[in-house]
XYZ file of C-alpha atoms in Angstrom:
691
model
C -9.561 -4.754 19.083
C -9.986 -8.127 20.828
C -13.267 -6.921 22.342
C -14.515 -5.931 18.899
C -13.597 -9.328 17.472
C -15.321 -11.132 20.337
C -18.426 -9.000 19.899
C -18.531 -9.650 16.155
C -18.010 -13.347 16.715
C -20.936 -13.399 19.151
C -23.136 -11.581 16.648
C -22.261 -13.928 13.814
C -22.916 -16.978 15.957
C -26.503 -15.805 16.296
C -27.070 -14.674 12.735
C -25.201 -17.522 11.116
C -23.175 -15.281 8.785
C -19.746 -16.434 9.872
C -20.541 -20.099 9.759
C -18.002 -22.248 7.961
C -17.137 -21.058 4.476
C -18.324 -22.571 1.243
C -20.429 -25.475 2.486
C -20.787 -28.368 0.083
C -23.891 -30.478 0.417
C -23.064 -34.127 0.920
C -24.961 -36.797 -0.957
C -25.898 -40.380 -0.158
C -23.239 -41.636 -2.549
C -20.450 -39.425 -1.240
C -19.749 -37.948 2.196
C -16.979 -35.453 2.847
C -16.754 -36.712 6.436
C -15.933 -40.282 5.418
C -13.954 -39.657 2.219
C -10.174 -39.928 2.115
C -7.930 -37.056 1.107
C -7.327 -38.673 -2.295
C -11.050 -38.944 -2.967
C -11.600 -35.311 -2.034
C -8.738 -34.085 -4.227
C -10.091 -36.143 -7.117
C -13.308 -34.147 -6.803
C -11.338 -30.863 -6.551
C -12.339 -30.526 -2.895
C -9.949 -29.372 -0.215
C -8.901 -32.135 2.222
C -9.710 -30.330 5.486
C -8.663 -32.013 8.718
C -11.578 -33.868 10.289
C -11.484 -31.876 13.534
C -12.246 -28.669 11.629
C -15.171 -30.062 9.636
C -18.708 -29.334 10.705
C -22.089 -30.437 9.381
C -23.369 -28.253 6.581
C -26.397 -26.095 7.439
C -29.769 -27.597 6.524
C -30.399 -24.842 4.024
C -28.351 -22.083 2.461
C -31.347 -19.829 1.960
C -30.672 -17.920 5.174
C -27.115 -17.123 4.149
C -28.158 -16.119 0.674
C -30.851 -13.847 2.060
C -28.362 -12.221 4.404
C -25.956 -11.552 1.556
C -28.808 -10.108 -0.453
C -29.681 -7.796 2.446
C -26.164 -6.393 2.321
C -26.117 -5.951 -1.425
C -29.510 -4.292 -1.812
C -31.484 -2.232 0.715
C -34.827 -3.544 -0.546
C -35.101 -7.200 -1.525
C -36.963 -7.652 -4.765
C -36.283 -4.082 -5.861
C -33.595 -3.198 -8.373
C -31.962 0.142 -7.737
C -31.795 2.417 -10.728
C -28.229 3.137 -11.742
C -27.506 6.842 -11.521
C -25.528 8.660 -14.163
C -22.270 10.418 -13.333
C -23.937 13.767 -13.929
C -26.724 12.937 -11.494
C -24.274 11.805 -8.837
C -22.256 14.981 -9.321
C -25.385 17.104 -8.929
C -26.293 15.294 -5.705
C -22.818 15.888 -4.321
C -23.132 19.597 -5.018
C -26.531 19.726 -3.320
C -24.994 18.334 -0.140
C -23.059 21.547 0.397
C -22.552 21.151 4.122
C -20.863 17.785 3.624
C -18.299 18.894 1.032
C -16.044 21.374 2.784
C -13.700 23.316 0.513
C -10.344 21.452 0.472
C -8.384 24.680 0.771
C -10.442 25.830 3.752
C -10.149 22.391 5.370
C -6.383 22.458 4.920
C -5.793 25.978 6.241
C -8.875 26.452 8.505
C -9.119 29.931 6.956
C -12.306 30.822 5.037
C -10.546 33.589 3.111
C -7.854 31.229 1.773
C -10.033 29.931 -1.096
C -9.152 31.727 -4.325
C -12.634 31.178 -5.786
C -14.411 32.948 -2.911
C -18.205 32.963 -3.451
C -17.877 31.154 -6.787
C -16.443 28.039 -5.127
C -18.756 25.050 -5.463
C -17.758 23.736 -2.029
C -19.005 24.744 1.391
C -17.094 27.373 3.409
C -19.120 27.123 6.618
C -16.716 25.408 9.011
C -19.155 25.252 11.941
C -21.914 23.678 9.826
C -19.431 21.113 8.523
C -18.288 20.193 12.032
C -21.910 19.800 13.169
C -22.643 17.053 10.643
C -19.172 15.474 10.338
C -19.104 11.780 11.369
C -17.165 10.768 14.447
C -13.459 10.180 14.078
C -12.309 6.663 13.272
C -10.309 4.781 15.867
C -6.612 4.864 15.065
C -3.995 7.319 13.881
C -4.001 9.496 10.772
C -2.036 7.563 8.108
C -0.178 10.701 7.060
C 0.848 11.605 10.599
C 1.912 7.995 11.200
C 4.283 8.342 8.235
C 5.596 11.687 9.512
C 3.772 13.640 6.789
C 1.530 16.644 7.183
C -2.088 15.699 6.522
C -3.448 17.528 3.476
C -7.095 16.999 4.486
C -7.061 19.099 7.652
C -10.514 19.540 9.177
C -12.088 16.951 6.861
C -9.716 14.187 7.990
C -11.510 11.353 9.818
C -8.521 11.107 12.192
C -8.462 14.805 13.077
C -7.990 14.148 16.793
C -4.573 12.559 16.190
C -3.133 15.472 14.190
C -0.028 17.206 15.456
C 2.347 19.822 14.123
C 4.772 18.316 11.625
C 7.454 20.236 9.754
C 6.964 20.257 5.994
C 4.018 20.784 3.695
C 0.985 18.828 2.579
C 2.462 17.989 -0.820
C 4.468 15.017 0.474
C 2.100 12.688 -1.382
C 3.438 13.988 -4.691
C 6.941 13.049 -3.573
C 5.962 9.425 -2.995
C 3.727 9.069 -6.075
C 4.522 9.764 -9.716
C 2.796 10.026 -13.096
C 0.255 12.673 -12.149
C -1.873 13.749 -15.116
C -0.725 17.091 -16.485
C -3.627 19.540 -16.885
C -2.106 21.138 -19.988
C -1.829 17.719 -21.608
C -5.448 17.016 -20.721
C -6.559 20.300 -22.283
C -4.725 19.528 -25.524
C -6.241 16.043 -25.660
C -9.723 17.445 -25.101
C -9.268 19.872 -27.990
C -7.599 17.294 -30.272
C -4.522 19.490 -30.531
C -1.994 16.985 -29.222
C 0.503 15.903 -31.879
C 2.128 12.487 -32.183
C 5.040 13.167 -34.497
C 7.013 9.940 -34.129
C 3.978 7.674 -34.221
C 2.396 9.388 -37.237
C 5.663 9.365 -39.177
C 6.109 5.633 -38.620
C 2.466 4.906 -39.372
C 2.688 6.785 -42.647
C 5.845 4.955 -43.678
C 3.969 1.679 -43.186
C 0.776 2.932 -44.841
C -1.222 2.648 -41.624
C -2.098 6.296 -41.037
C -5.717 7.445 -41.117
C -7.750 5.805 -43.868
C -4.829 3.590 -44.819
C -5.866 1.126 -42.107
C -9.048 0.378 -44.067
C -7.133 -0.570 -47.189
C -4.901 -2.705 -45.007
C -7.920 -4.661 -43.731
C -8.091 -6.755 -46.901
C -4.534 -7.935 -46.335
C -5.366 -8.782 -42.719
C -8.419 -10.786 -43.732
C -6.535 -12.698 -46.400
C -3.853 -13.593 -43.871
C -6.452 -14.822 -41.390
C -8.173 -16.965 -44.007
C -4.960 -18.700 -44.935
C -4.174 -19.496 -41.311
C -7.606 -20.266 -39.888
C -9.857 -20.958 -42.841
C -12.808 -18.856 -43.911
C -15.434 -20.593 -41.824
C -13.383 -20.570 -38.641
C -13.198 -16.809 -38.212
C -15.776 -15.302 -40.549
C -18.538 -15.018 -37.951
C -16.248 -13.677 -35.256
C -14.612 -11.102 -37.536
C -17.980 -9.883 -38.776
C -19.213 -9.368 -35.239
C -16.025 -7.624 -34.181
C -15.875 -5.382 -37.251
C -19.502 -4.343 -36.845
C -18.845 -3.461 -33.219
C -15.872 -1.340 -34.181
C -17.565 0.545 -36.991
C -20.426 1.416 -34.663
C -18.023 3.526 -32.590
C -15.927 5.482 -35.074
C -15.152 8.283 -32.638
C -13.253 5.981 -30.307
C -10.391 5.608 -32.735
C -9.707 9.365 -32.833
C -8.278 9.247 -36.326
C -10.187 11.924 -38.157
C -9.852 14.709 -35.586
C -6.103 14.576 -34.991
C -4.146 17.381 -36.666
C -1.059 16.069 -38.443
C 1.916 18.309 -39.217
C 2.390 19.391 -42.819
C 5.170 17.076 -43.984
C 3.177 14.054 -42.879
C 0.380 14.989 -45.272
C 2.571 15.536 -48.343
C 3.568 12.971 -50.902
C 7.281 13.740 -50.684
C 9.614 14.350 -47.771
C 11.939 17.300 -48.225
C 15.499 16.929 -46.912
C 16.659 19.267 -44.210
C 19.350 21.743 -45.203
C 20.668 22.229 -41.676
C 23.526 20.003 -40.541
C 22.512 17.201 -38.200
C 25.349 17.867 -35.760
C 23.913 21.268 -34.823
C 20.829 19.739 -33.256
C 22.369 16.628 -31.823
C 23.201 18.212 -28.482
C 19.676 19.512 -27.920
C 17.856 16.273 -28.609
C 17.689 12.915 -26.953
C 16.393 9.581 -28.246
C 12.725 8.977 -27.743
C 11.757 12.665 -27.485
C 9.339 14.180 -29.947
C 12.102 16.286 -31.408
C 14.549 13.398 -31.745
C 15.509 11.486 -34.875
C 13.254 8.543 -35.510
C 13.014 6.542 -38.726
C 14.600 9.343 -40.728
C 12.238 12.089 -39.440
C 13.052 15.115 -37.256
C 10.542 17.827 -36.461
C 12.426 20.850 -35.137
C 9.411 23.015 -34.415
C 7.793 20.293 -32.343
C 10.865 20.053 -30.146
C 10.641 23.774 -29.371
C 7.003 23.395 -28.429
C 7.793 20.477 -26.102
C 5.737 18.010 -28.098
C 2.442 19.850 -27.855
C 0.186 21.747 -30.260
C 1.281 23.288 -33.535
C -0.404 26.253 -35.168
C -1.968 26.257 -38.610
C 0.663 28.727 -39.769
C 3.366 26.259 -38.850
C 1.587 23.514 -40.744
C 1.171 25.609 -43.863
C 4.800 26.796 -43.805
C 6.876 23.810 -44.866
C 10.114 25.616 -44.080
C 9.255 25.726 -40.372
C 9.212 21.929 -40.188
C 12.507 20.436 -41.292
C 13.114 16.783 -41.817
C 16.314 14.809 -41.757
C 16.751 11.749 -43.902
C 19.235 9.221 -42.646
C 20.872 6.439 -44.521
C 18.637 3.385 -44.289
C 21.679 1.192 -43.818
C 22.503 3.088 -40.597
C 19.073 2.622 -39.011
C 19.071 0.549 -35.860
C 16.724 -2.310 -35.189
C 14.181 -1.258 -32.542
C 15.711 -3.722 -30.074
C 19.210 -2.247 -30.429
C 18.193 1.164 -29.082
C 15.949 -0.015 -26.249
C 16.708 0.183 -22.572
C 17.664 -3.145 -21.066
C 15.194 -4.858 -18.763
C 15.557 -8.360 -17.374
C 12.565 -10.283 -16.036
C 14.500 -13.455 -15.299
C 13.673 -14.959 -11.893
C 11.802 -11.837 -10.797
C 8.434 -12.186 -9.030
C 5.962 -10.483 -11.353
C 2.633 -9.213 -9.997
C 0.138 -9.303 -12.851
C -1.898 -6.235 -13.847
C -5.176 -6.868 -12.020
C -8.368 -5.013 -12.831
C -9.942 -3.196 -9.851
C -7.899 -4.891 -7.110
C -4.487 -4.225 -8.682
C -4.559 -0.596 -7.560
C -1.591 1.370 -6.217
C -2.175 0.523 -2.500
C -2.441 -3.191 -3.299
C 0.749 -3.052 -5.367
C 2.502 -1.293 -2.480
C 1.354 -4.118 -0.211
C 2.704 -6.756 -2.603
C 6.020 -4.904 -2.794
C 6.293 -5.109 0.996
C 5.531 -8.840 0.782
C 8.232 -9.538 -1.817
C 7.026 -8.720 -5.356
C 9.796 -7.543 -7.709
C 7.867 -6.361 -10.778
C 4.543 -4.518 -10.659
C 2.245 -3.367 -13.438
C -0.683 -0.946 -13.379
C -4.258 -1.873 -14.187
C -5.201 -2.175 -17.847
C -6.001 1.233 -19.376
C -7.916 1.660 -22.634
C -6.019 3.604 -25.303
C -9.051 5.527 -26.547
C -9.846 6.744 -23.030
C -6.267 7.881 -22.516
C -6.263 9.746 -25.835
C -9.518 11.433 -24.870
C -7.891 12.765 -21.703
C -10.058 10.916 -19.182
C -8.550 11.605 -15.762
C -9.958 8.383 -14.284
C -8.111 6.347 -16.926
C -4.863 8.250 -16.449
C -5.110 7.554 -12.709
C -4.430 3.888 -13.557
C -0.910 4.892 -14.626
C -0.019 6.305 -11.201
C 3.162 4.887 -9.700
C 4.499 4.748 -6.137
C 8.147 5.399 -5.389
C 8.520 1.918 -3.864
C 7.750 0.325 -7.257
C 11.319 0.151 -8.526
C 10.438 -1.943 -11.605
C 7.069 -0.718 -12.825
C 5.146 -0.936 -16.077
C 1.759 0.111 -17.373
C -0.633 -1.992 -19.429
C -2.669 -0.559 -22.288
C -5.267 -2.070 -24.583
C -6.233 -0.896 -28.066
C -7.559 -2.089 -31.402
C -5.409 -0.475 -34.101
C -1.737 0.432 -34.630
C -2.435 4.176 -34.790
C -4.393 4.230 -31.530
C -1.864 2.103 -29.636
C 1.272 3.778 -31.010
C 0.007 7.274 -30.232
C -0.812 6.152 -26.702
C 2.655 4.635 -26.338
C 4.286 7.876 -27.495
C 2.127 9.907 -25.132
C 2.869 7.688 -22.119
C 6.573 7.722 -22.896
C 6.431 11.519 -23.011
C 4.293 12.122 -19.917
C 5.042 9.254 -17.515
C 7.956 7.545 -15.825
C 7.684 3.827 -16.544
C 10.147 0.972 -17.044
C 8.099 -0.864 -19.680
C 4.786 -0.650 -21.514
C 2.715 -3.818 -21.795
C 0.154 -4.195 -24.588
C -2.768 -6.445 -23.662
C -3.677 -8.881 -26.423
C -5.386 -11.455 -24.240
C -8.199 -9.764 -22.296
C -11.284 -12.042 -22.548
C -13.914 -9.499 -21.414
C -16.740 -9.111 -23.935
C -16.784 -5.305 -23.924
C -13.080 -5.311 -24.852
C -13.269 -8.110 -27.421
C -16.283 -6.511 -29.126
C -14.119 -3.464 -29.829
C -11.590 -5.687 -31.613
C -9.109 -5.329 -28.755
C -7.695 -7.725 -26.180
C -7.882 -11.372 -27.199
C -9.713 -10.425 -30.414
C -6.295 -9.458 -31.796
C -5.287 -13.126 -31.629
C -7.459 -13.581 -34.731
C -5.563 -10.803 -36.531
C -1.843 -11.652 -36.504
C -0.949 -8.999 -39.063
C -2.517 -6.314 -36.914
C -0.643 -7.695 -33.892
C 2.583 -7.357 -35.850
C 1.826 -3.798 -36.937
C 0.947 -2.725 -33.392
C 4.149 -4.131 -31.910
C 6.397 -2.935 -34.743
C 5.148 0.650 -34.698
C 5.050 0.925 -30.906
C 8.511 -0.527 -30.364
C 10.140 1.613 -33.046
C 9.037 5.029 -31.763
C 10.145 4.837 -28.102
C 13.119 3.537 -26.173
C 10.905 2.177 -23.401
C 10.701 -1.640 -23.725
C 7.442 -2.941 -25.188
C 6.014 -6.197 -23.867
C 2.799 -7.995 -24.807
C 0.412 -10.288 -22.937
C -1.496 -12.983 -24.828
C -3.537 -16.111 -24.309
C -2.934 -19.396 -26.083
C -5.604 -18.617 -28.680
C -9.084 -17.224 -29.112
C -10.902 -20.550 -29.527
C -10.201 -23.610 -27.433
C -8.208 -26.237 -29.315
C -6.974 -23.797 -31.973
C -3.664 -22.639 -30.558
C -2.193 -19.718 -32.447
C 0.644 -18.305 -30.363
C 2.937 -21.250 -31.071
C 2.881 -20.274 -34.764
C 3.696 -16.627 -33.967
C 6.143 -16.957 -31.081
C 9.196 -17.255 -33.345
C 8.365 -13.914 -35.000
C 7.279 -11.851 -31.988
C 10.873 -11.152 -30.980
C 11.639 -9.819 -34.458
C 8.664 -7.445 -34.242
C 10.453 -5.524 -31.506
C 8.873 -6.882 -28.308
C 11.160 -7.333 -25.316
C 9.020 -9.963 -23.580
C 5.769 -11.845 -24.021
C 3.548 -13.175 -21.237
C 1.532 -16.261 -22.177
C -1.585 -17.050 -20.154
C -2.092 -20.793 -20.484
C -5.774 -20.616 -21.419
C -7.731 -19.623 -24.508
C -10.200 -16.778 -24.531
C -13.028 -19.279 -24.809
C -11.844 -21.122 -21.675
C -11.693 -17.986 -19.522
C -10.806 -19.517 -16.114
C -12.881 -22.684 -16.363
C -9.929 -25.088 -16.741
C -6.408 -25.364 -15.449
C -3.682 -23.477 -17.294
C -1.879 -25.487 -19.987
C 1.731 -25.144 -18.882
C 2.968 -27.811 -21.293
C 1.856 -25.542 -24.124
C 3.615 -22.592 -22.459
C 6.822 -24.673 -22.300
C 6.459 -25.535 -25.997
C 6.087 -21.878 -26.958
C 9.032 -20.897 -24.756
C 11.344 -23.366 -26.472
C 10.236 -22.150 -29.919
C 10.792 -18.486 -29.085
C 13.821 -16.583 -30.358
C 16.699 -16.123 -27.954
C 16.185 -12.345 -27.794
C 12.597 -12.695 -26.531
C 11.868 -13.270 -22.841
C 8.873 -15.541 -22.232
C 6.859 -15.275 -19.012
C 4.310 -17.910 -18.043
C 0.992 -17.133 -16.369
C -1.697 -19.260 -14.761
C -2.428 -21.006 -11.444
C 0.815 -20.125 -9.595
C -0.332 -20.459 -5.987
C 2.682 -21.677 -3.989
C 6.451 -21.805 -4.099
C 6.198 -25.429 -5.314
C 4.281 -24.269 -8.397
C 6.948 -21.645 -9.072
C 9.801 -24.158 -8.623
C 8.133 -26.735 -10.867
C 7.638 -24.361 -13.774
C 11.184 -23.037 -13.520
C 12.701 -26.527 -13.344
C 10.492 -28.040 -16.064
C 11.423 -25.249 -18.477
C 14.722 -23.474 -17.681
C 14.228 -21.259 -20.740
C 11.231 -19.637 -19.019
C 12.227 -16.188 -17.773
C 9.676 -15.867 -14.985
C 6.116 -16.555 -13.880
C 3.407 -13.929 -13.574
C 1.229 -14.253 -10.466
C -2.372 -13.068 -10.714
C -5.216 -14.781 -8.822
C -2.725 -16.340 -6.429
C -1.727 -12.834 -5.308
C -5.374 -11.805 -4.968
C -6.185 -14.723 -2.677
C -2.940 -14.630 -0.673
C -0.562 -11.765 -1.477
C 2.002 -13.314 0.865
C 2.662 -15.888 -1.877
C 5.643 -13.686 -2.842
C 7.083 -14.154 0.662
C 6.542 -17.909 0.430
C 8.411 -18.115 -2.883
C 11.358 -16.042 -1.686
C 11.624 -17.905 1.608
C 10.766 -21.288 0.039
C 8.226 -22.259 2.683
C 4.529 -22.707 3.308
C 3.493 -19.857 5.577
C 0.868 -21.001 8.067
C -0.266 -17.431 8.525
C -2.444 -16.646 11.531
C -5.608 -14.572 11.512
C -3.807 -11.815 13.411
C -1.063 -11.648 10.785
C -3.660 -11.503 8.035
C -5.429 -8.671 9.852
C -2.136 -6.758 10.062
C -1.714 -7.124 6.300
C -5.198 -5.671 5.843
C -4.257 -2.803 8.157
C -1.279 -2.048 5.914
C -3.561 -2.017 2.869
C -5.956 0.369 4.624
C -3.087 2.674 5.578
C -1.771 2.700 2.003
C -5.307 3.250 0.703
C -5.963 6.237 2.967
C -2.663 7.787 1.925
C -3.573 7.315 -1.742
C -7.318 8.083 -1.821
C -7.424 10.417 1.179
C -8.281 10.328 4.876
C -11.517 12.319 4.518
C -14.938 10.661 4.315
C -14.711 10.166 0.564
C -11.242 8.634 0.839
C -12.325 6.347 3.671
C -15.278 4.998 1.690
C -13.149 4.558 -1.445
C -10.633 2.581 0.601
C -13.474 0.517 2.073
C -14.823 -0.263 -1.395
C -11.503 -1.597 -2.691
C -10.891 -3.468 0.566
C -14.210 -5.260 0.107
C -13.349 -6.057 -3.519
C -10.140 -7.647 -2.272
C -11.927 -9.534 0.532
C -14.187 -11.080 -2.122
C -11.067 -13.042 -3.147
C -9.222 -13.609 0.141
C -11.998 -15.703 1.700
C -10.944 -18.501 -0.677
C -7.705 -18.981 1.240
C -7.567 -22.116 3.409
C -4.979 -21.911 6.216
C -2.129 -24.390 5.949
C -2.756 -25.713 9.473
C -6.256 -26.869 8.502
C -5.225 -28.976 5.508
C -4.406 -32.683 5.430
C -2.505 -32.196 2.156
C -0.465 -29.115 1.340
C -0.191 -26.902 -0.562
C -3.700 -25.791 -1.425
C -4.474 -25.835 -5.141
C -6.190 -22.823 -6.615
C -9.112 -24.881 -7.936
C -9.919 -26.610 -4.634
C -13.317 -25.935 -3.100
C -13.625 -26.489 0.647
C -16.402 -28.362 2.456
C -18.077 -26.746 5.454
C -15.384 -25.973 8.039
C -14.394 -23.527 10.776
C -11.151 -21.837 11.744
C -8.840 -22.020 14.727
C -10.294 -18.835 16.216
C -13.286 -16.571 15.703
C -11.424 -14.089 13.502
C -10.121 -16.828 11.210
C -13.647 -18.202 10.867
C -14.916 -14.725 10.058
C -12.283 -14.332 7.336
C -13.378 -17.622 5.747
C -16.988 -16.577 5.313
C -18.341 -16.158 1.788
C -21.023 -13.754 3.041
C -20.690 -10.137 1.925
C -22.096 -9.170 5.317
C -19.024 -10.613 7.031
C -16.695 -8.773 4.646
C -18.430 -5.553 5.644
C -17.931 -6.422 9.318
C -14.196 -6.871 8.720
C -14.068 -3.477 7.018
C -15.802 -1.941 10.039
C -13.035 -3.281 12.259
C -10.543 -1.243 10.228
C -12.502 1.770 8.943
C -15.378 2.278 11.350
C -19.097 1.883 10.769
C -20.422 1.953 7.222
C -22.637 4.898 6.187
C -26.406 4.659 6.300
C -27.808 2.705 3.347
C -24.423 1.201 2.430
C -24.496 -1.583 -0.184
C -21.807 -3.762 -1.742
C -21.677 -6.393 -4.471
C -18.393 -7.803 -5.831
C -17.572 -6.326 -9.212
C -16.259 -9.580 -10.652
C -18.583 -11.967 -8.801
C -15.476 -13.729 -7.565
C -17.445 -15.565 -4.880
C -19.421 -17.492 -7.515
C -17.298 -20.608 -7.966
C -19.393 -22.029 -10.770
C -19.111 -18.984 -13.042
C -16.597 -19.322 -15.859
C -16.396 -15.587 -16.466
C -14.892 -14.815 -13.061
C -11.977 -12.419 -13.069
């Protein structure tokens, strides 16, 4: 490995790719080489020790051109984006590359049950002739004493050995696999949501009722914000929503008979007879005075038309309203106090990265944000975001939706199909494509809809419901402080407040004073979690000491840039991590990634892609030993500098070409024609929409 590093360092010294990271052009009025640490910090520049500073290059055009060469094979040409169908057709045409998984696992051509109808290749010799060379290192499954499920297609085939057991060990370490029968029912719109629909109907929010409820929402918004303040935004959001009526999945869902009738008929059967066979939270359980016996027998799935037409087959129990429990009284207990909470992170917050953060000290993990409409449509790629590893002992999933019916049905479905400790509803996502669908931070302009979503979702499941919000939609018009006292009464267990408005994105520092104010105004039964710019153990200590009522702090970008921040907080120290230690952390991520996505060529390239996405954040880290003032602040931008060794300098580079070189150290050479561009443009410091 040292020879590879030395060779890469020699190459970069010629090409100029690994030159000091993030050079800042000095001006006649200000020089980074003569300025004091205080002057640099005042300009949000990192106070690098003088011995590690170097003159900035005369021009950045060479570096920009190199990065462009990595991101696009032909400069000046824009590659046409291929559709999923076209990509799938191309994969099928490359028959010799895609060896049948069953044949690869068993090395027996006759083992495939599809025989000649199989869309994969069965020619083992042809596959071996074109298979790339094995990658240096050991198979990640064999290293963990598991039998590799990829057999001949594994890129570490030479390290395989006989191991007792089977190739299904992955399913023992991971949970929340998407059930094919559930997917089929969702595709055919035959999945029923008994608890959610019953609660929605009782509140008048089922089906077309949400349209009649819109007038009440608008009147509430006008009284709180004024007509002119939200009229333009609401019109844009509403027009975006009505343009996609199919995404709400309201019209096509079959609802059991009693939910469509005007009256609810009491059940003649004694309640005690069914009490032993039901449990709270199940589809067949008692919820808000409704019990559907037939649905319990069918395990919460489809119901025939005959069952819907026959009212006697669906029996309903009415309970005394005075005996009904508040949603909070029947929920499972979950305590976030003083726990290190890894935020749900789009793209980079995948299962391997969460496993890595667990090793480094994270206590609470949460899956990437999943869209409710995609989950209800049975999209396997969206359900993959709910996957959980066995090491995640306190794990939640985050969902995002526009309306109470969509969100509550998703909550009921997740509670039925997955093993999670809490469900977080995103009401703060600033991304345009989410906001234009009236979801995410757009809900901050609709407090009544926020209330309905939380109330319905929390009342139909025992799993704790949490929400994540920003301070407000528009800068200077804080809304959460006026709602925080009521959120606990809606049924939410905890609320995470990101200390920025949607309009601010990430362009300014988080307003922690406002977070403290909201925390003190919250009800005692609501846990408040702060979020924004936690980058060291000193930041964590300050927020906890300034506001003892704060339950915890969520760590997002700080974990992306240096996931060992969890170790620093637990050990209460600044970790001057070496380049070798950082490389070992990347090796762990690669090992977790290959175990999750696979050790074949496809799995290797998927792991490489997400490694590069992560590297597009980690280059921002400035080692503690190079700073005159510690700790580093998340908004500091470094002048031109170099590291203590060649590998550290390589890791500092903002060039995508150097990120690719680091990936080649861990995963072998990239394929011919490989390109990469960061999904979130995280290397563009001056862009407010980063993240």
